[in-house]
Amino acid sequence: MIDSSIIDQIINKDNDAFKMMYQKCIRYVYSLVKRYVKNESDHQDVIQEIFARVFLSIKSFDTEKGDFKFWLRRLAINQCLQLYRQGKSPKQFVPIENANEIESGVVHALDELTKIDIQNNLSKMPEGYRQIFMLVVIDEYSHKEVGKLLNITAETSRSQLSRAKQWLQKKIIKIDKQKISFHGI
Amino acid sequence: MESNFDKIKKVMSENTDNQLPPELNWDNMESGILEKMSELQAVQTQDSSGKNRKLLIFSLTLLALILILNGIYFGKKLDVLAQNENLSIEQANEGFKIISINEKEEQLKENSYKNDSVFQITPLAEINYFGNRFETNTHQTNSRPFSNDLQKKDLLKPKANISLLTKRKKKRTNESSSSAPNEKSINSFPSFELRTGENLSFLPSINFSVANQPKQDNVPIPPLSIWNNSTNSYRLSLLGGVSFWNNGYGNTKPQRDEFESNKLSYHAGLNYIHTSKNGFSFMIGIQYQQMESRFDWTGIIPDYQLTLTDTILEISTDAFTGEQTEIRGDVNLSVYAERKIRHFNRTRIFQIPFAVGKAWISKSEKLQLDVLAGGSFNIMSNNAGRTFYQGEIQNYNSSSNNFLSKKMKFNTLLGGRLTYYLNSNLGIMTGFQFQKSISNWSIEQDIKVRPSWVNLSLGLAYYIDKK
């Protein structure tokens, strides 16, 4: 994503390197922010915060030890969750009673679902579920790491993920049924 | 289903083909990023000063503890000196009554000017001072005679101001056995040698004045080892007992409080109390608090999904042989369920309590009442348990909870204790203590969690020194 010479230039406070890095990384950062921050009006502010932190802490990044993309992703996600921790983004943990709504039946594969279907469903997912789903399933965080990031226990993270999956499963079944009935006509 | 999630993962993680909104162009973002950088740098500076403040508090606490330990050590040392002194005074007391010891030379002078006519000094009561008891100037003043009568008078206390003897060890430093007035050859009239000089301002502040009296066998000797309101004292108290507490959830009710009931809790502590001669006390110590609560949650799940695995689904019978065959499989059942959860929560706190107060002692010198007010720091705390919070049952512990702050907390403290003395050093004690947190335990905005608790204690009090 970014080679070490650009990083060295940024450490030496080269403004052109700053700009170059921004332009190379902004799409990736934007896609992350869109996933974690629902409110579009917060996107610009969060992205500014992320890049400010990148520029300030890039000295701590060791090019030999890790991948810049991975480091940037961690930093960006952490910053997105900061909104949640500051209480700007309300927690929406779903009560246990509402979570146990598994519909029995065969679950169809997602093969027929489009990318837009997936994005729409994830955007509709309750905030508490969505964050944990994104962190664990998409960004491969462990439950222990999620616990630390969201100030919850690993058990809570596991149970929330399970419910998130159940929630998604239910939505997929609905879509699947709609498609079946459509094809049936 | 996992494969479905893999597809989602693939779709979402590779989803970087977004059209960038124009406000995210570098030209529009540059100034904002620079502004954020300067804000962050300012915050980092504040954080480092906060760390320094914590270090300062820790250092002061450590210093206070060192001073206390130092005080205890020297208190014991002085106690040894006091025992020697008691012995010498009792021996000396056979033939005459010690009337007064006064600390302040100036006060003596003042009194003597007013009451010159009431001195009762017999020729036999040769007034001497033991030079080696003084901290300074002994070589200058040693064995010098009084230069005139006025100086003699200045060092003597008039009868009108005579009070019963008590001792002041504080001004004495190194009383050696050779210098003590305990030689038997003195018989009934021990001699006090007064070492003084022309320059009275150099004199130490201890002065004896004596009056000659015929020997009385039944002269009461004041019980010097018993604390009274005109002596300094140093006490150690070991206490423990039960605690009643209120979790202070405040406006998080009824979300949490509805499911949690506070249980009888415990505490234990070790205090050091210094009581000055006018009865004012200073207390500092360490204390352990253990708060307990029970979490009871009952939830109705109308369509709980139960999966029965390897269940007999069907039994088929062969029409010819009559042999029965079981067909097994998994069955999903939707059942009405009631889920009950009970969990015992625990909050453990290590505190440094400190307080000032007042002490009173009964006439019999058996009972002592202390009243104290101050505060306490929670230097270490550990919360572990389960709660229903924001519509979710959550487990929490010291390393992971999303509602309790980990910062150091401060509490106000009010207390009282009543001590019954079994002997001059050891007493049994009952105590009462109320603490209320000033710090907010919650990390969430607009939510205040300020627990309070009442401790009822039993313990032992030990006087390490009185003077």
XYZ file of C-alpha atoms in Angstrom:
652
model
C 0.000 0.000 0.000
C 2.700 2.438 1.073
C 6.393 1.849 0.677
C 8.886 2.538 3.389
C 10.430 5.534 1.644
C 7.139 7.430 1.892
C 6.894 6.538 5.542
C 10.404 7.846 6.097
C 9.473 11.066 4.341
C 6.394 11.451 6.532
C 8.504 10.936 9.627
C 10.713 13.745 8.304
C 7.578 15.895 8.011
C 7.494 16.078 4.267
C 4.126 17.589 3.296
C 4.121 16.063 -0.171
C 4.562 12.615 1.345
C 1.632 13.343 3.635
C -0.519 14.144 0.665
C 0.656 11.125 -1.281
C -0.095 8.797 1.553
C -3.516 10.333 2.073
C -4.419 9.905 -1.562
C -3.258 6.299 -1.577
C -5.060 5.330 1.613
C -8.223 7.405 1.617
C -10.412 4.915 -0.283
C -9.469 2.117 2.027
C -9.972 4.242 5.124
C -13.275 5.523 3.806
C -14.537 1.981 3.230
C -13.620 1.110 6.823
C -15.258 4.210 8.223
C -18.413 3.581 6.226
C -18.639 0.122 7.720
C -18.224 1.209 11.322
C -19.791 4.647 11.450
C -23.382 4.753 10.353
C -23.846 8.467 10.518
C -22.494 9.978 7.294
C -22.082 13.403 8.838
C -19.432 11.943 11.155
C -17.347 10.458 8.344
C -15.269 13.504 7.527
C -14.491 14.202 11.150
C -13.490 10.615 11.868
C -11.288 10.417 8.780
C -9.514 13.632 9.753
C -8.933 12.208 13.204
C -7.594 8.969 11.741
C -5.093 10.678 9.478
C -4.047 13.077 12.207
C -3.269 10.067 14.393
C -1.507 8.305 11.545
C 0.779 11.276 10.998
C 1.471 11.678 14.696
C 2.113 8.048 15.468
C 3.690 6.796 12.284
C 7.059 6.866 14.055
C 5.885 3.906 16.079
C 5.219 1.847 12.962
C 8.037 -0.566 12.213
C 8.133 -1.413 8.506
C 10.071 -4.581 9.198
C 7.648 -5.962 11.727
C 4.282 -5.423 10.121
C 2.165 -4.538 7.185
C 1.195 -0.884 6.928
C -2.317 -1.758 5.761
C -2.883 -3.896 8.820
C -1.538 -1.170 11.113
C -3.694 1.456 9.425
C -6.770 -0.754 9.644
C -6.322 -1.272 13.390
C -5.823 2.418 13.977
C -8.822 3.370 11.842
C -11.156 0.837 13.453
C -10.041 1.898 16.893
C -10.814 5.491 16.012
C -14.232 4.584 14.614
C -15.056 2.766 17.833
C -13.926 5.781 19.792
C -17.174 7.439 18.745
C -19.031 4.558 20.268
C -16.984 4.694 23.447
C -17.568 8.427 23.790
C -21.283 7.754 23.671
C -21.934 9.620 20.430
C -23.067 6.445 18.799
C -25.633 4.741 21.019
C -25.170 1.137 21.982
C -27.911 -1.052 20.756
C -27.456 -4.374 22.390
C -30.522 -6.412 21.690
C -32.219 -8.125 24.609
C -31.973 -11.858 24.864
C -35.726 -12.271 24.456
C -35.650 -10.675 21.025
C -32.575 -12.503 19.913
C -33.915 -16.001 20.094
C -35.891 -15.837 16.913
C -34.402 -18.612 14.884
C -36.627 -19.804 12.169
C -36.339 -23.477 11.616
C -35.893 -24.579 8.097
C -33.261 -24.869 5.501
C -31.010 -21.857 5.163
C -30.246 -21.090 1.588
C -26.815 -20.015 0.528
C -25.992 -16.450 -0.269
C -25.035 -17.204 -3.806
C -28.005 -15.359 -5.150
C -27.501 -12.335 -2.908
C -25.917 -9.356 -4.520
C -23.296 -7.147 -3.001
C -25.935 -4.483 -2.512
C -28.149 -6.955 -0.651
C -25.296 -7.724 1.714
C -24.451 -4.089 2.270
C -28.066 -3.185 2.864
C -28.541 -5.954 5.374
C -25.393 -5.088 7.276
C -26.329 -1.450 7.389
C -29.691 -2.377 8.904
C -28.144 -4.568 11.552
C -28.402 -3.167 15.109
C -25.295 -1.232 16.054
C -24.181 -3.569 18.827
C -24.412 -6.590 16.559
C -22.914 -4.872 13.568
C -19.746 -3.726 15.290
C -18.995 -7.143 16.688
C -19.911 -8.857 13.429
C -17.618 -6.546 11.488
C -14.776 -6.877 13.942
C -14.866 -10.651 14.215
C -16.111 -11.843 10.819
C -14.750 -9.201 8.469
C -11.702 -7.855 10.269
C -10.733 -11.032 12.084
C -10.439 -9.680 15.583
C -10.528 -12.214 18.397
C -13.295 -12.017 20.982
C -10.717 -11.020 23.553
C -9.604 -8.115 21.382
C -13.219 -7.109 20.750
C -13.812 -7.205 24.499
C -10.952 -4.781 25.049
C -12.015 -2.487 22.231
C -15.651 -2.275 23.268
C -15.166 -2.605 27.013
C -17.196 -5.778 27.210
C -16.279 -9.297 28.159
C -15.240 -11.873 25.593
C -18.353 -13.867 26.530
C -20.573 -10.916 25.698
C -18.787 -10.537 22.387
C -19.367 -14.209 21.584
C -23.032 -14.075 22.478
C -23.554 -10.862 20.514
C -21.882 -12.380 17.479
C -24.070 -15.444 17.738
C -27.146 -13.245 17.838
C -25.859 -11.117 14.995
C -25.496 -14.232 12.907
C -28.999 -15.316 13.860
C -30.330 -11.909 12.927
C -28.572 -12.015 9.568
C -29.726 -15.547 8.982
C -33.300 -14.464 9.448
C -32.905 -11.606 7.022
C -31.284 -13.830 4.427
C -34.115 -16.315 4.699
C -36.598 -13.504 4.057
C -34.694 -12.391 0.987
C -34.395 -15.955 -0.140
C -38.133 -16.527 0.221
C -38.879 -13.352 -1.724
C -36.613 -14.514 -4.518
C -38.173 -17.975 -4.572
C -41.662 -16.519 -4.801
C -40.500 -14.142 -7.521
C -39.056 -16.985 -9.572
C -42.210 -19.009 -8.902
C -44.340 -16.453 -10.717
C -23.662 -20.839 7.058
C -19.982 -20.210 7.606
C -19.439 -20.202 3.870
C -22.101 -17.519 3.622
C -20.207 -15.401 6.116
C -17.044 -15.980 4.124
C -18.786 -14.491 1.143
C -19.856 -11.494 3.202
C -16.314 -11.111 4.410
C -14.977 -11.222 0.893
C -17.499 -8.706 -0.344
C -17.006 -6.287 2.515
C -13.243 -6.455 2.878
C -12.677 -5.845 -0.811
C -15.195 -3.082 -0.925
C -12.836 -0.197 -1.678
C -14.359 0.920 -4.935
C -16.370 3.639 -3.249
C -16.794 6.928 -4.960
C -15.157 9.465 -2.701
C -17.359 12.359 -1.692
C -15.815 15.681 -2.715
C -15.380 16.790 0.891
C -12.793 14.031 1.332
C -10.386 15.489 -1.206
C -7.016 16.411 0.222
C -7.578 20.112 -0.321
C -10.725 19.997 1.776
C -9.233 17.785 4.439
C -5.752 19.193 4.942
C -6.644 22.036 7.266
C -8.945 19.798 9.321
C -6.228 17.168 9.724
C -3.675 19.744 10.838
C -6.159 21.146 13.329
C -6.801 17.666 14.720
C -3.075 17.083 15.007
C -2.599 20.181 17.111
C -5.558 19.161 19.320
C -4.112 15.698 19.791
C -0.725 17.063 20.711
C -2.361 19.280 23.341
C -4.232 16.285 24.776
C -1.031 14.252 24.893
C 0.591 17.023 26.917
C -2.348 17.036 29.332
C -2.157 13.263 29.689
C 1.474 13.428 30.645
C 0.743 16.096 33.277
C -2.060 13.865 34.629
C 0.426 11.043 35.012
C 2.749 13.378 36.878
C -0.112 14.301 39.222
C -0.771 10.650 39.986
C 2.914 10.138 40.651
C 2.864 13.104 43.028
C -0.132 11.712 44.957
C 1.573 8.345 45.200
C 4.805 9.932 46.411
C 2.989 11.966 49.059
C 1.152 8.891 50.292
C 4.396 6.986 50.474
C 6.025 9.850 52.334
C 3.133 9.946 54.821
C 3.504 6.230 55.471
C 7.247 6.566 55.971
C 6.678 9.404 58.448
C 4.137 7.319 60.327
C 6.462 4.350 60.547
C 9.186 6.697 61.659
C 6.862 8.101 64.327
C 6.049 4.605 65.543
C 9.743 3.750 65.791
C 10.653 6.844 67.751
C 7.528 6.531 69.851
C 8.764 3.176 71.066
C 12.187 4.595 71.768
C 10.693 7.353 73.888
C 8.617 4.817 75.746
C 11.790 3.097 76.923
C 13.101 6.418 78.181
C 9.812 7.043 79.913
C 10.039 3.778 81.818
C 13.493 4.719 83.106
C 12.207 8.061 84.151
C 9.203 6.638 85.951
C 11.528 4.502 87.985
C 13.719 7.398 89.035
C 10.804 9.617 89.907
C 9.159 6.957 92.006
C 12.374 6.388 93.898
C 12.811 10.050 94.459
C 9.266 10.444 95.584
C 9.804 8.681 98.882
C 10.855 11.727 100.834
C 9.121 14.610 99.206
C 6.358 15.490 96.852
C 7.237 16.623 93.402
C 5.039 19.524 92.786
C 5.519 20.825 89.356
C 7.365 20.628 86.113
C 6.943 23.532 83.842
C 7.972 23.756 80.308
C 8.108 27.390 79.564
C 10.705 29.544 81.079
C 8.903 32.705 80.158
C 5.755 31.557 81.851
C 7.801 30.837 84.943
C 9.223 34.288 84.924
C 5.839 35.828 84.550
C 4.393 33.829 87.396
C 7.328 34.454 89.685
C 7.076 38.190 89.231
C 3.471 38.055 90.268
C 3.902 35.735 93.221
C 7.335 36.274 94.634
C 6.173 35.962 98.181
C 4.850 32.410 98.012
C 7.967 30.407 97.220
C 8.515 27.479 99.502
C 12.050 26.370 99.051
C 13.790 24.721 101.921
C 17.523 24.925 102.342
C 17.733 21.152 102.112
C 16.113 21.006 98.749
C 19.137 21.846 96.779
C 17.985 22.603 93.324
C 20.081 21.080 90.655
C 19.730 20.208 87.086
C 21.315 17.264 85.424
C 23.309 18.834 82.706
C 23.456 15.838 80.491
C 19.718 15.898 80.014
C 19.926 19.031 77.983
C 20.281 19.066 74.325
C 22.531 22.080 74.002
C 24.791 24.384 75.906
C 25.494 21.973 78.709
C 29.204 22.684 78.514
C 28.569 26.381 78.793
C 26.186 26.197 81.688
C 27.461 23.205 83.569
C 27.698 23.714 87.359
C 27.550 27.412 87.210
C 26.016 28.948 90.313
C 23.166 31.368 90.147
C 24.446 34.810 89.601
C 21.777 36.391 91.715
C 18.570 35.644 93.547
C 16.393 36.898 90.793
C 17.623 34.191 88.483
C 16.892 31.574 91.046
C 13.422 32.890 91.402
C 12.967 32.915 87.677
C 13.506 29.230 87.554
C 11.094 28.377 90.287
C 7.423 28.085 90.096
C 5.307 29.825 92.682
C 3.137 27.669 94.847
C 0.016 29.283 93.538
C 0.601 27.725 90.142
C 1.634 24.328 91.321
C -0.025 21.463 89.555
C 0.280 17.749 89.828
C 3.307 16.380 88.136
C 3.224 14.841 84.782
C 6.212 14.300 82.644
C 7.416 15.760 79.401
C 9.742 13.426 77.690
C 9.757 15.375 74.521
C 12.375 17.807 75.724
C 14.732 15.171 76.964
C 17.134 13.425 74.785
C 19.628 11.116 76.412
C 18.979 10.307 79.971
C 21.708 8.027 81.130
C 21.392 5.833 84.136
C 24.342 7.518 85.815
C 22.716 10.902 85.650
C 19.308 9.929 86.934
C 18.461 10.960 90.475
C 18.164 7.398 91.605
C 21.129 7.024 93.891
C 19.999 5.439 97.133
C 22.529 7.532 99.032
C 20.335 10.522 98.530
C 17.913 8.927 100.927
C 14.736 10.863 101.298
C 15.974 14.105 99.823
C 17.227 13.657 96.360
C 19.017 16.655 95.004
C 18.240 18.273 91.732
C 21.103 20.106 90.248
C 20.209 23.168 88.310
C 22.678 23.999 85.622
C 22.165 27.390 84.327
C 24.137 30.385 83.236
C 23.958 34.015 82.635
C 22.207 33.692 79.357
C 18.858 32.186 80.223
C 17.631 32.137 76.666
C 20.020 29.271 75.993
C 18.495 27.170 78.682
C 16.404 24.207 77.778
C 12.807 24.522 78.663
C 12.459 21.914 81.405
C 12.501 23.188 84.937
C 11.742 21.485 88.197
C 10.486 23.183 91.248
C 10.146 21.302 94.493
C 8.845 21.981 97.910
C 9.975 20.214 100.989
C 7.344 18.220 102.781
C 7.464 15.690 105.559
C 7.492 12.113 104.393
C 4.028 10.712 103.842
C 3.567 7.056 103.246
C 0.272 7.329 101.451
C 0.951 10.054 98.998
C -0.832 9.036 95.803
C 1.448 8.667 92.855
C -0.240 9.717 89.650
C -0.632 6.818 87.229
C 1.722 8.146 84.627
C 1.203 5.327 82.193
C -2.470 6.030 81.715
C -3.468 8.325 78.893
C -5.328 11.438 79.751
C -6.382 14.538 77.987
C -3.108 16.298 78.581
C -0.799 13.760 76.989
C 0.193 12.784 73.475
C -0.517 9.244 72.438
C 0.158 6.923 69.524
C -2.210 4.077 68.903
C -2.534 1.216 66.498
C -5.992 -0.199 65.880
C -6.755 -3.455 64.182
C -10.388 -3.682 63.233
C -12.790 -5.658 61.128
C -16.477 -6.238 60.795
C -19.556 -6.044 58.663
C -20.528 -3.469 56.062
C -23.904 -2.395 54.760
C -23.706 -0.708 51.399
C -25.708 1.034 48.780
C -24.487 0.536 45.228
C -25.365 4.137 44.340
C -26.548 3.303 40.858
C -28.533 6.504 40.862
C -30.249 7.207 37.585
C -29.217 3.885 36.072
C -32.153 2.521 38.036
C -34.231 0.558 37.335
C -32.041 -1.027 34.681
C -29.520 -2.463 37.077
C -30.921 -1.993 40.517
C -34.026 -3.981 39.653
C -32.007 -7.165 39.419
C -29.394 -6.613 42.100
C -29.715 -6.765 45.853
C -26.930 -5.694 48.145
C -25.693 -8.296 50.561
C -23.961 -8.076 53.892
C -20.360 -7.150 53.179
C -17.081 -7.063 55.047
C -14.147 -4.892 55.888
C -10.866 -5.006 57.784
C -8.267 -2.396 58.508
C -5.237 -1.246 60.374
C -5.144 2.350 61.608
C -2.604 4.513 63.255
C -3.901 7.360 65.405
C -1.903 10.151 66.897
C -3.742 12.046 69.601
C -2.183 15.270 70.745
C -2.200 16.480 74.309
C -5.263 18.612 73.695
C -7.228 15.593 72.470
C -7.115 16.257 68.746
C -6.421 13.192 66.658
C -5.014 12.365 63.263
C -5.708 8.968 61.786
C -4.267 7.214 58.748
C -4.294 3.572 57.784
C -5.066 0.909 55.275
C -8.460 -0.667 54.839
C -9.945 -3.462 52.803
C -13.605 -3.325 51.769
C -15.474 -6.170 50.184
C -18.914 -5.318 48.818
C -21.190 -8.088 47.746
C -24.431 -8.163 45.824
C -26.627 -10.797 44.286
C -27.831 -10.663 40.732
C -31.165 -12.375 40.059
C -32.586 -12.281 36.587
C -35.577 -14.089 35.207
C -36.449 -13.857 31.539
C -39.368 -15.336 29.640
C -38.429 -16.721 26.259
C -41.652 -17.561 24.458
C -40.047 -19.384 21.558
C -36.830 -20.798 22.895
C -35.246 -23.020 20.284
C -34.298 -26.367 21.615
C -32.429 -28.861 19.480
C -32.774 -32.497 20.389
C -29.912 -34.405 18.871
C -29.928 -38.070 17.942
C -33.590 -38.396 18.761
C -35.866 -41.186 17.581
C -37.882 -39.654 14.780
C -39.674 -42.698 13.571
C -39.895 -46.388 14.285
C -40.642 -48.538 11.284
C -41.752 -52.152 11.584
C -40.990 -54.673 8.908
C -44.275 -56.233 7.852
C -42.737 -59.630 7.278
C -40.189 -60.047 10.025
C -41.723 -57.732 12.577
C -38.293 -56.194 13.121
C -38.369 -52.608 14.282
C -35.984 -49.987 12.968
C -35.394 -46.654 14.621
C -34.843 -43.613 12.474
C -32.859 -41.020 14.407
C -32.075 -37.426 13.743
C -31.988 -33.888 15.162
C -35.194 -32.046 15.952
C -35.638 -28.310 16.486
C -38.357 -27.483 18.964
C -39.766 -24.105 19.814
C -40.625 -24.122 23.491
C -41.827 -21.649 26.094
C -38.953 -21.190 28.486
C -38.166 -19.335 31.641
C -34.531 -18.561 32.173
C -33.243 -17.834 35.674
C -29.802 -16.513 36.382
C -28.322 -15.974 39.826
C -24.855 -14.619 40.266
C -22.905 -13.216 43.186
C -21.072 -9.999 42.414
C -18.123 -8.713 44.316
C -16.334 -5.390 44.557
C -13.057 -5.379 46.409
C -11.369 -2.155 47.407
C -8.088 -1.337 49.098
C -8.209 2.073 50.689
C -6.039 4.570 52.464
C -8.352 6.261 54.987
C -7.269 9.406 56.751
C -9.113 11.624 59.182
C -8.840 14.183 61.917
C -10.951 14.200 65.034
C -11.258 14.562 68.747
C -10.764 12.094 71.587
C -12.310 12.053 75.035
C -11.603 9.763 77.966
C -13.840 8.926 80.887
C -12.947 9.861 84.446
C -12.247 6.248 85.222
C -9.788 6.291 82.326
C -11.242 3.048 81.076
C -13.388 4.301 78.219
C -12.301 6.436 75.335
C -14.451 7.971 72.643
C -13.044 9.081 69.282
C -14.883 11.015 66.627
C -13.219 11.252 63.227
C -13.923 12.949 59.904
C -11.893 12.821 56.740
C -11.661 10.856 53.539
C -10.195 7.850 51.844
C -8.552 6.974 48.542
C -9.422 3.752 46.792
C -5.925 2.864 45.700
C -6.924 -0.429 44.164
C -10.304 -1.868 43.294
C -11.598 -4.935 41.596
C -15.134 -5.390 40.306
C -16.376 -8.712 39.108
C -19.865 -9.920 38.427
C -22.834 -9.987 36.143
C -25.488 -7.391 35.551
C -28.400 -6.507 33.309
C -27.459 -3.375 31.515
C -28.773 -1.666 28.414
C -31.017 -4.591 27.665
C -28.258 -7.137 27.939
C -26.871 -9.442 30.580
C -23.235 -8.569 30.825
C -20.352 -10.104 32.652
C -17.775 -7.688 33.877
C -14.506 -7.761 35.713
C -11.689 -5.381 36.515
C -10.120 -5.692 33.089
C -13.324 -5.541 31.125
C -16.423 -3.607 31.957
C -18.241 -0.937 30.074
C -19.739 1.056 32.896
C -17.268 1.345 35.795
C -14.252 3.597 35.701
C -10.840 2.331 36.688
C -9.577 5.678 37.952
C -8.651 6.261 41.561
C -11.720 7.150 43.650
C -12.063 9.441 46.636
C -14.594 9.020 49.445
C -15.662 11.127 52.388
C -15.416 9.449 55.757
C -17.146 9.925 59.102
C -16.501 7.663 62.018
C -16.591 7.067 65.705
C -15.094 4.486 67.977
C -15.429 3.541 71.609
C -12.524 1.819 73.322
C -12.525 -0.009 76.632
C -9.055 -0.396 78.119
C -8.166 -3.752 79.548
C -4.889 -2.313 80.820
C -2.842 0.797 80.200
C -1.846 -0.313 76.692
C -4.454 -2.643 75.316
C -8.119 -2.014 74.696
C -11.045 -3.541 72.874
C -12.852 -1.309 70.498
C -16.154 -0.957 68.684
C -16.367 1.361 65.754
C -18.708 2.950 63.294
C -17.691 4.351 59.931
C -19.655 5.904 57.084
C -18.124 6.414 53.667
C -19.626 7.992 50.577
C -17.884 8.130 47.246
C -17.320 11.603 45.863
C -15.910 10.263 42.609
C -18.237 9.005 39.943
C -17.679 5.296 39.347
C -19.492 5.380 36.019
C -17.671 6.053 32.790
C -20.824 6.913 30.918
C -22.017 10.417 30.384
C -24.967 11.605 32.489
C -24.817 8.588 34.751
C -23.634 8.970 38.311
C -22.679 5.971 40.387
C -21.589 6.951 43.874
C -21.754 4.085 46.342
C -21.885 4.569 50.095
C -21.406 2.168 52.951
C -21.563 1.862 56.709
C -19.010 -0.232 58.551
C -19.582 -1.657 62.019
C -16.318 -2.846 63.494
C -14.820 -4.699 66.386
C -11.147 -4.514 67.082
C -8.177 -4.037 69.306
C -6.436 -0.806 70.174
C -2.856 -0.804 71.285
C -1.015 2.182 72.686
C 2.467 2.107 71.337
C 3.397 5.215 73.274
C 2.007 7.889 75.554
C 3.778 10.976 76.665
